[in-house]
Amino acid sequence: FHPVQRGPASGWIRINANSQIDSIFMYGFATEAFPIFDPPILDYGVVPTGWNNYQLTELRDTGDAPLQICDTEVIGDPGFTLAPIKFPLPATIPPDGITKLRFGVNFITNDRTGGKHYGYLLVHYCNGRTDTIPLIAKEASQRLQFCDSHLDFGKVHVGTTAPLPIRLCNNTNIAI
């Protein structure tokens, strides 16, 4: 029995030897772990400069065979780092759809250009397969703009000058 996909499989084996014909029915059920990540993408949004930003994903198995995790790693932008794992690896998740393992990823940047940062959380299973969880973060950017929507100079005589202060605002968490 060598199943190629999950689910029931059946068939007949027939023999025909020396004018003797016989058959036997065979059946089996192919099992497979079915990992589910919640959430499937870690999107940090716009992150404050210089602060550690933490996101968490949970892994559970909704299949019909245990899921065995051998290793985890983070690749991509060096601002993403794997948070300490609270369980020893290798680890096994039963196929009950309830038991969860939690994986945390930190992100920190000191850049202030509004650039995007990308990475992946890789989960390596003991059967040689790998799942990847996308990591996305956008750094804050400095943004200077006028605080007032208009400037009203009122009535000013021709040939004269009327001073009026202009107020500028910084609408970010970053000092300019």
Coordinates of N, CA and C in Angstrom, one line a residue:
F1 N 0.9 -1.2 0.0 CA 0.0 0.0 0.0 C 0.9 1.2 0.0
H2 N 0.8 2.0 -1.1 CA 1.6 3.2 -1.2 C 0.7 4.4 -1.6
P3 N 0.0 5.0 -0.7 CA -0.9 6.1 -1.1 C -0.2 7.3 -1.6
V4 N -0.8 8.0 -2.5 CA -0.2 9.3 -3.0 C -1.0 10.5 -2.6
Q5 N -2.2 10.3 -2.0 CA -2.9 11.4 -1.4 C -3.8 10.9 -0.2
R6 N -4.2 11.9 0.6 CA -4.9 11.7 1.8 C -6.3 11.1 1.5
G7 N -6.8 10.2 2.3 CA -8.1 9.6 2.1 C -8.1 8.1 1.9
P8 N -9.4 7.6 1.7 CA -9.5 6.2 1.5 C -9.0 5.8 0.1
A9 N -8.5 4.5 0.1 CA -8.0 3.9 -1.2 C -8.4 2.5 -1.1
S10 N -8.8 1.9 -2.3 CA -9.1 0.5 -2.4 C -8.9 0.0 -3.8
G11 N -8.9 -1.3 -3.9 CA -8.8 -1.9 -5.2 C -8.8 -3.4 -5.1
W12 N -8.7 -4.1 -6.2 CA -8.6 -5.5 -6.3 C -7.3 -6.0 -6.8
I13 N -6.9 -7.1 -6.2 CA -5.7 -7.8 -6.8 C -6.2 -9.2 -7.3
R14 N -5.9 -9.4 -8.6 CA -6.3 -10.6 -9.2 C -5.1 -11.5 -9.6
I15 N -5.3 -12.7 -9.5 CA -4.2 -13.6 -10.0 C -4.8 -14.6 -11.0
N16 N -4.0 -14.9 -12.0 CA -4.4 -15.8 -13.0 C -3.2 -16.7 -13.2
A17 N -3.2 -17.9 -12.6 CA -2.0 -18.8 -12.7 C -2.5 -20.2 -13.0
N18 N -2.0 -20.8 -14.0 CA -2.4 -22.2 -14.4 C -3.9 -22.4 -14.5
S19 N -4.6 -21.5 -15.1 CA -6.0 -21.5 -15.3 C -6.8 -21.3 -14.0
Q20 N -6.1 -20.9 -13.0 CA -6.8 -20.7 -11.7 C -6.9 -19.1 -11.5
I21 N -8.1 -18.6 -11.3 CA -8.3 -17.2 -11.2 C -8.8 -17.0 -9.7
D22 N -8.2 -16.0 -9.1 CA -8.6 -15.6 -7.8 C -8.4 -14.1 -7.6
S23 N -9.2 -13.5 -6.7 CA -9.0 -12.1 -6.4 C -9.2 -11.8 -4.9
I24 N -8.7 -10.7 -4.5 CA -8.9 -10.3 -3.1 C -9.0 -8.8 -3.1
F25 N -9.9 -8.3 -2.3 CA -10.2 -6.9 -2.2 C -9.2 -6.3 -1.1
M26 N -8.6 -5.1 -1.5 CA -7.7 -4.5 -0.5 C -8.2 -3.0 -0.3
Y27 N -7.9 -2.6 0.9 CA -8.3 -1.2 1.2 C -7.4 -0.7 2.3
G28 N -7.4 0.7 2.4 CA -6.6 1.4 3.4 C -7.0 2.8 3.5
F29 N -6.5 3.5 4.4 CA -6.8 5.0 4.6 C -5.5 5.7 4.7
A30 N -5.2 6.6 3.7 CA -3.9 7.3 3.8 C -4.1 8.5 4.7
T31 N -3.2 8.6 5.7 CA -3.3 9.7 6.7 C -2.2 10.7 6.4
E32 N -2.5 11.9 6.8 CA -1.5 13.0 6.6 C -1.8 14.1 7.7
A33 N -0.8 14.7 8.1 CA -0.9 15.9 9.0 C -1.4 17.0 8.1
F34 N -2.2 17.9 8.7 CA -2.7 19.1 7.9 C -2.5 20.3 8.8
P35 N -1.3 21.0 8.6 CA -1.0 22.2 9.5 C -1.8 23.4 9.1
I36 N -2.3 24.1 10.1 CA -3.0 25.4 10.0 C -2.3 26.4 10.8
F37 N -2.0 27.6 10.2 CA -1.4 28.7 11.0 C -2.4 29.8 11.1
D38 N -2.5 30.4 12.3 CA -3.4 31.5 12.6 C -2.7 32.6 13.4
P39 N -2.4 33.7 12.7 CA -2.7 34.1 11.4 C -1.7 33.5 10.4
P40 N -2.0 33.4 9.1 CA -1.1 32.8 8.1 C 0.0 33.8 7.7
I41 N -0.2 35.1 8.0 CA 0.8 36.1 7.6 C 1.0 37.0 8.9
L42 N 2.2 37.3 9.2 CA 2.5 38.3 10.3 C 2.7 39.6 9.7
D43 N 1.7 40.5 9.7 CA 1.8 41.9 9.2 C 1.9 42.8 10.4
Y44 N 3.1 43.5 10.5 CA 3.3 44.4 11.6 C 2.8 45.8 11.4
G45 N 2.4 46.1 10.2 CA 1.9 47.4 9.9 C 3.1 48.4 10.0
V46 N 2.8 49.7 10.3 CA 3.8 50.7 10.5 C 4.3 50.5 11.9
V47 N 5.6 50.3 12.0 CA 6.2 50.1 13.3 C 7.0 51.3 13.9
P48 N 6.9 51.6 15.1 CA 7.6 52.7 15.7 C 9.2 52.4 15.6
T49 N 9.9 53.5 15.4 CA 11.3 53.4 15.3 C 12.0 53.0 16.6
G50 N 12.9 52.0 16.6 CA 13.7 51.7 17.8 C 12.9 50.9 18.8
W51 N 11.7 50.5 18.5 CA 10.9 49.7 19.5 C 10.9 48.2 19.0
N52 N 10.9 47.3 20.0 CA 10.7 45.9 19.7 C 9.2 45.6 19.4
N53 N 8.9 45.1 18.2 CA 7.5 44.8 17.9 C 7.4 43.3 17.8
Y54 N 6.4 42.8 18.4 CA 6.2 41.3 18.5 C 4.9 40.9 17.9
Q55 N 5.0 39.8 17.1 CA 3.8 39.2 16.5 C 3.8 37.7 16.8
L56 N 2.7 37.0 16.9 CA 2.5 35.6 17.3 C 1.7 34.9 16.2
T57 N 2.1 33.7 15.9 CA 1.2 32.8 15.1 C 1.1 31.5 15.8
E58 N -0.1 30.9 15.7 CA -0.3 29.6 16.3 C -0.4 28.5 15.2
L59 N 0.1 27.3 15.5 CA 0.1 26.2 14.6 C -0.7 25.1 15.2
R60 N -1.7 24.5 14.5 CA -2.4 23.4 15.0 C -2.5 22.4 13.8
D61 N -2.9 21.1 14.1 CA -3.0 20.1 13.1 C -4.4 19.6 13.0
T62 N -5.0 19.8 11.8 CA -6.4 19.4 11.6 C -6.5 18.2 10.7
G63 N -5.3 17.5 10.5 CA -5.3 16.3 9.7 C -5.7 15.0 10.5
D64 N -5.2 13.9 10.1 CA -5.5 12.7 10.8 C -4.2 11.9 11.1
A65 N -3.1 12.6 11.1 CA -1.8 12.0 11.6 C -1.1 13.1 12.4
P66 N -0.2 12.8 13.3 CA 0.5 13.8 14.1 C 1.4 14.6 13.3
L67 N 1.6 15.8 13.7 CA 2.5 16.8 13.0 C 3.8 16.9 13.8
Q68 N 4.9 16.6 13.2 CA 6.2 16.7 14.0 C 7.0 17.8 13.4
I69 N 7.4 18.8 14.3 CA 8.2 19.9 14.0 C 9.6 19.7 14.5
C70 N 10.6 19.8 13.6 CA 12.0 19.6 14.0 C 12.7 20.8 14.2
D71 N 12.4 21.9 13.5 CA 13.2 23.1 13.6 C 12.4 24.3 13.1
T72 N 12.8 25.5 13.5 CA 12.2 26.8 13.0 C 13.4 27.8 12.8
E73 N 13.1 28.7 11.9 CA 14.1 29.8 11.7 C 13.4 30.9 11.0
V74 N 14.1 32.1 11.0 CA 13.6 33.3 10.4 C 14.6 33.7 9.3
I75 N 14.2 33.9 8.1 CA 15.1 34.3 7.0 C 14.6 35.6 6.4
G76 N 15.4 36.3 5.7 CA 15.0 37.6 5.1 C 15.7 38.8 5.8
D77 N 14.9 39.8 6.0 CA 15.4 41.1 6.6 C 16.0 40.8 8.0
P78 N 17.2 41.3 8.3 CA 17.8 41.0 9.7 C 17.0 41.6 10.8
G79 N 16.1 42.5 10.6 CA 15.3 43.1 11.6 C 14.3 42.1 12.3
F80 N 14.0 41.0 11.5 CA 13.1 40.0 12.1 C 14.0 39.0 12.8
T81 N 13.6 38.6 14.0 CA 14.2 37.6 14.8 C 13.2 36.7 15.5
L82 N 13.5 35.4 15.6 CA 12.7 34.5 16.3 C 12.7 34.7 17.8
A83 N 11.5 34.8 18.4 CA 11.4 35.0 19.8 C 11.8 33.6 20.4
P84 N 12.2 33.6 21.7 CA 12.5 32.3 22.3 C 11.3 31.4 22.3
I85 N 11.5 30.1 21.9 CA 10.5 29.1 21.9 C 10.3 28.5 23.3
K86 N 9.0 28.4 23.7 CA 8.7 27.9 25.0 C 8.6 26.4 25.1
F87 N 8.9 25.7 24.1 CA 8.8 24.2 24.1 C 10.0 23.6 23.4
P88 N 10.4 22.4 23.8 CA 11.6 21.8 23.2 C 11.3 21.3 21.8
L89 N 12.3 21.3 20.9 CA 12.2 20.7 19.5 C 13.0 19.5 19.5
P90 N 12.6 18.4 18.8 CA 11.4 18.3 18.1 C 10.2 18.3 18.9
A91 N 9.1 18.7 18.4 CA 7.8 18.7 19.1 C 6.7 18.0 18.2
T92 N 5.7 17.5 18.8 CA 4.6 16.8 18.1 C 3.3 17.4 18.4
I93 N 2.5 17.7 17.4 CA 1.1 18.2 17.6 C 0.2 17.1 17.3
P94 N -0.7 16.7 18.2 CA -1.7 15.7 17.8 C -2.7 16.2 16.8
P95 N -3.3 15.3 16.0 CA -4.2 15.7 15.0 C -5.6 16.0 15.5
D96 N -5.7 16.8 16.6 CA -7.0 17.0 17.2 C -7.6 18.4 16.8
G97 N -6.9 19.2 16.1 CA -7.4 20.5 15.7 C -7.5 21.5 16.8
I98 N -7.1 21.1 18.0 CA -7.2 22.0 19.2 C -5.8 22.4 19.8
T99 N -4.9 21.4 19.9 CA -3.6 21.6 20.5 C -2.8 22.6 19.6
K100 N -2.2 23.6 20.2 CA -1.5 24.7 19.5 C -0.1 24.8 20.0
L101 N 0.8 25.1 19.0 CA 2.1 25.6 19.4 C 2.2 27.0 18.9
R102 N 2.8 27.8 19.7 CA 2.9 29.3 19.4 C 4.4 29.6 19.0
F103 N 4.5 30.4 17.9 CA 5.8 30.9 17.5 C 5.7 32.4 17.4
G104 N 6.7 33.1 18.1 CA 6.7 34.5 18.1 C 7.9 35.0 17.3
V105 N 7.7 36.2 16.6 CA 8.7 36.8 15.8 C 8.8 38.3 16.2
N106 N 10.0 38.7 16.5 CA 10.3 40.1 16.9 C 10.7 40.9 15.6
F107 N 10.4 42.2 15.6 CA 10.9 43.1 14.5 C 11.3 44.4 15.1
I108 N 12.5 44.9 14.7 CA 13.0 46.2 15.2 C 13.8 46.8 14.1
T109 N 13.6 48.2 13.9 CA 14.3 48.9 12.9 C 14.6 50.3 13.5
N110 N 15.7 50.9 13.1 CA 16.0 52.3 13.4 C 15.9 53.2 12.2
D111 N 15.5 52.6 11.1 CA 15.4 53.4 9.9 C 14.1 54.3 9.9
R112 N 14.1 55.4 9.2 CA 13.0 56.3 9.2 C 12.6 56.7 7.8
T113 N 12.6 55.8 6.9 CA 12.3 56.2 5.5 C 11.0 55.7 5.0
G114 N 10.2 55.0 5.8 CA 9.0 54.4 5.4 C 9.1 53.2 4.5
G115 N 10.4 52.6 4.5 CA 10.6 51.4 3.7 C 9.9 50.2 4.2
K116 N 9.7 49.2 3.3 CA 9.1 47.9 3.7 C 10.2 46.9 4.0
H117 N 9.9 46.0 4.9 CA 10.8 45.0 5.3 C 10.1 43.6 5.2
Y118 N 10.8 42.6 4.6 CA 10.2 41.3 4.3 C 11.0 40.2 4.9
G119 N 10.4 39.2 5.3 CA 11.1 38.0 5.8 C 10.1 36.8 5.8
Y120 N 10.6 35.7 6.3 CA 9.8 34.5 6.4 C 10.1 33.7 7.7
L121 N 9.1 33.2 8.4 CA 9.2 32.3 9.4 C 9.1 30.9 8.8
L122 N 10.2 30.1 8.9 CA 10.2 28.8 8.3 C 10.0 27.7 9.4
V123 N 9.1 26.8 9.2 CA 8.8 25.7 10.1 C 9.2 24.5 9.4
H124 N 10.2 23.8 9.9 CA 10.7 22.5 9.3 C 10.1 21.3 10.0
Y125 N 9.4 20.5 9.2 CA 8.8 19.3 9.7 C 9.8 18.2 9.6
C126 N 9.6 17.2 10.5 CA 10.6 16.1 10.6 C 10.5 15.1 9.3
N127 N 9.4 15.3 8.5 CA 9.3 14.5 7.3 C 10.0 15.1 6.1
G128 N 10.7 16.3 6.4 CA 11.4 17.0 5.3 C 10.7 18.1 4.7
R129 N 9.4 18.3 5.0 CA 8.6 19.4 4.4 C 8.8 20.7 5.2
T130 N 8.5 21.8 4.6 CA 8.7 23.1 5.2 C 7.5 24.0 4.9
D131 N 7.0 24.7 5.9 CA 6.0 25.8 5.7 C 6.7 27.1 5.9
T132 N 6.2 28.1 5.2 CA 6.7 29.5 5.3 C 5.6 30.4 5.6
I133 N 5.8 31.3 6.6 CA 4.9 32.3 7.0 C 5.5 33.7 6.6
P134 N 4.8 34.4 5.7 CA 5.4 35.7 5.4 C 5.4 36.7 6.5
L135 N 6.5 37.5 6.6 CA 6.6 38.6 7.6 C 6.7 39.9 6.8
I136 N 5.9 40.9 7.2 CA 5.9 42.2 6.6 C 5.9 43.3 7.6
A137 N 6.7 44.3 7.5 CA 6.7 45.4 8.4 C 7.1 46.7 7.5
K138 N 6.5 47.8 8.0 CA 6.8 49.1 7.3 C 7.4 50.0 8.4
E139 N 8.5 50.6 8.1 CA 9.1 51.5 9.1 C 8.4 52.8 9.0
A140 N 8.4 53.5 10.2 CA 7.8 54.8 10.2 C 8.6 55.8 9.4
S141 N 8.1 56.9 9.0 CA 8.8 57.9 8.2 C 8.5 59.3 8.8
Q142 N 9.5 60.1 8.6 CA 9.3 61.5 9.1 C 8.4 62.2 8.1
R143 N 7.4 63.0 8.6 CA 6.4 63.6 7.7 C 6.1 65.0 8.3
L144 N 6.6 66.0 7.6 CA 6.4 67.4 8.1 C 5.3 67.9 7.2
Q145 N 4.3 68.6 7.8 CA 3.2 69.2 7.0 C 2.7 70.4 7.8
F146 N 2.0 71.3 7.0 CA 1.4 72.5 7.6 C 0.3 72.1 8.6
C147 N 0.3 72.7 9.8 CA -0.7 72.5 10.8 C -2.1 73.1 10.4
D148 N -2.0 74.3 9.7 CA -3.2 75.0 9.4 C -3.6 74.7 8.0
S149 N -4.9 74.7 7.7 CA -5.4 74.4 6.4 C -5.4 75.6 5.4
H150 N -5.2 76.8 6.0 CA -5.1 78.0 5.2 C -4.5 79.1 6.0
L151 N -4.0 80.2 5.3 CA -3.4 81.4 5.9 C -4.3 82.6 5.5
D152 N -4.8 83.3 6.4 CA -5.6 84.5 6.1 C -4.9 85.7 6.5
F153 N -4.4 86.5 5.6 CA -3.7 87.7 5.9 C -4.6 88.9 6.1
G154 N -5.9 88.7 5.8 CA -6.8 89.8 6.0 C -6.6 90.9 5.0
K155 N -6.9 92.2 5.3 CA -6.7 93.3 4.4 C -5.3 93.9 4.6
V156 N -4.5 93.9 3.5 CA -3.2 94.5 3.6 C -3.0 95.5 2.5
H157 N -2.5 96.7 2.9 CA -2.3 97.8 1.9 C -1.3 97.5 0.9
V158 N -1.6 97.9 -0.3 CA -0.6 97.7 -1.4 C 0.7 98.3 -1.1
G159 N 1.8 97.6 -1.4 CA 3.1 98.1 -1.1 C 3.6 97.9 0.3
T160 N 2.8 97.2 1.1 CA 3.3 97.0 2.5 C 3.4 95.4 2.7
T161 N 4.0 95.1 3.8 CA 4.2 93.7 4.1 C 3.4 93.3 5.4
A162 N 2.8 92.1 5.4 CA 2.1 91.7 6.5 C 2.7 90.3 7.0
P163 N 3.3 90.3 8.1 CA 3.9 89.0 8.6 C 2.8 88.1 9.2
L164 N 3.0 86.8 9.0 CA 2.1 85.8 9.6 C 2.9 84.6 9.9
P165 N 2.8 84.1 11.1 CA 3.6 82.9 11.4 C 3.0 81.6 10.7
I166 N 3.8 80.7 10.3 CA 3.4 79.5 9.7 C 3.7 78.4 10.8
R167 N 2.7 77.5 11.0 CA 3.0 76.4 12.0 C 3.1 75.1 11.2
L168 N 4.2 74.4 11.5 CA 4.5 73.1 10.9 C 4.3 72.0 12.0
C169 N 3.7 70.9 11.6 CA 3.4 69.8 12.5 C 4.2 68.5 12.0
N170 N 4.6 67.7 13.0 CA 5.2 66.4 12.7 C 4.1 65.4 13.1
N171 N 3.6 64.7 12.1 CA 2.5 63.7 12.4 C 3.0 62.3 12.4
T172 N 4.2 62.1 13.0 CA 4.7 60.8 13.2 C 5.2 60.6 14.6
N173 N 5.7 59.4 14.9 CA 6.3 59.2 16.3 C 7.8 59.5 16.3
I174 N 8.3 60.1 15.2 CA 9.7 60.3 15.0 C 10.0 61.8 15.1
A175 N 11.0 62.1 16.0 CA 11.4 63.5 16.1 C 12.1 64.0 14.8
I176 N 11.8 65.2 14.4 CA 12.5 65.7 13.2 C 13.6 66.6 13.6

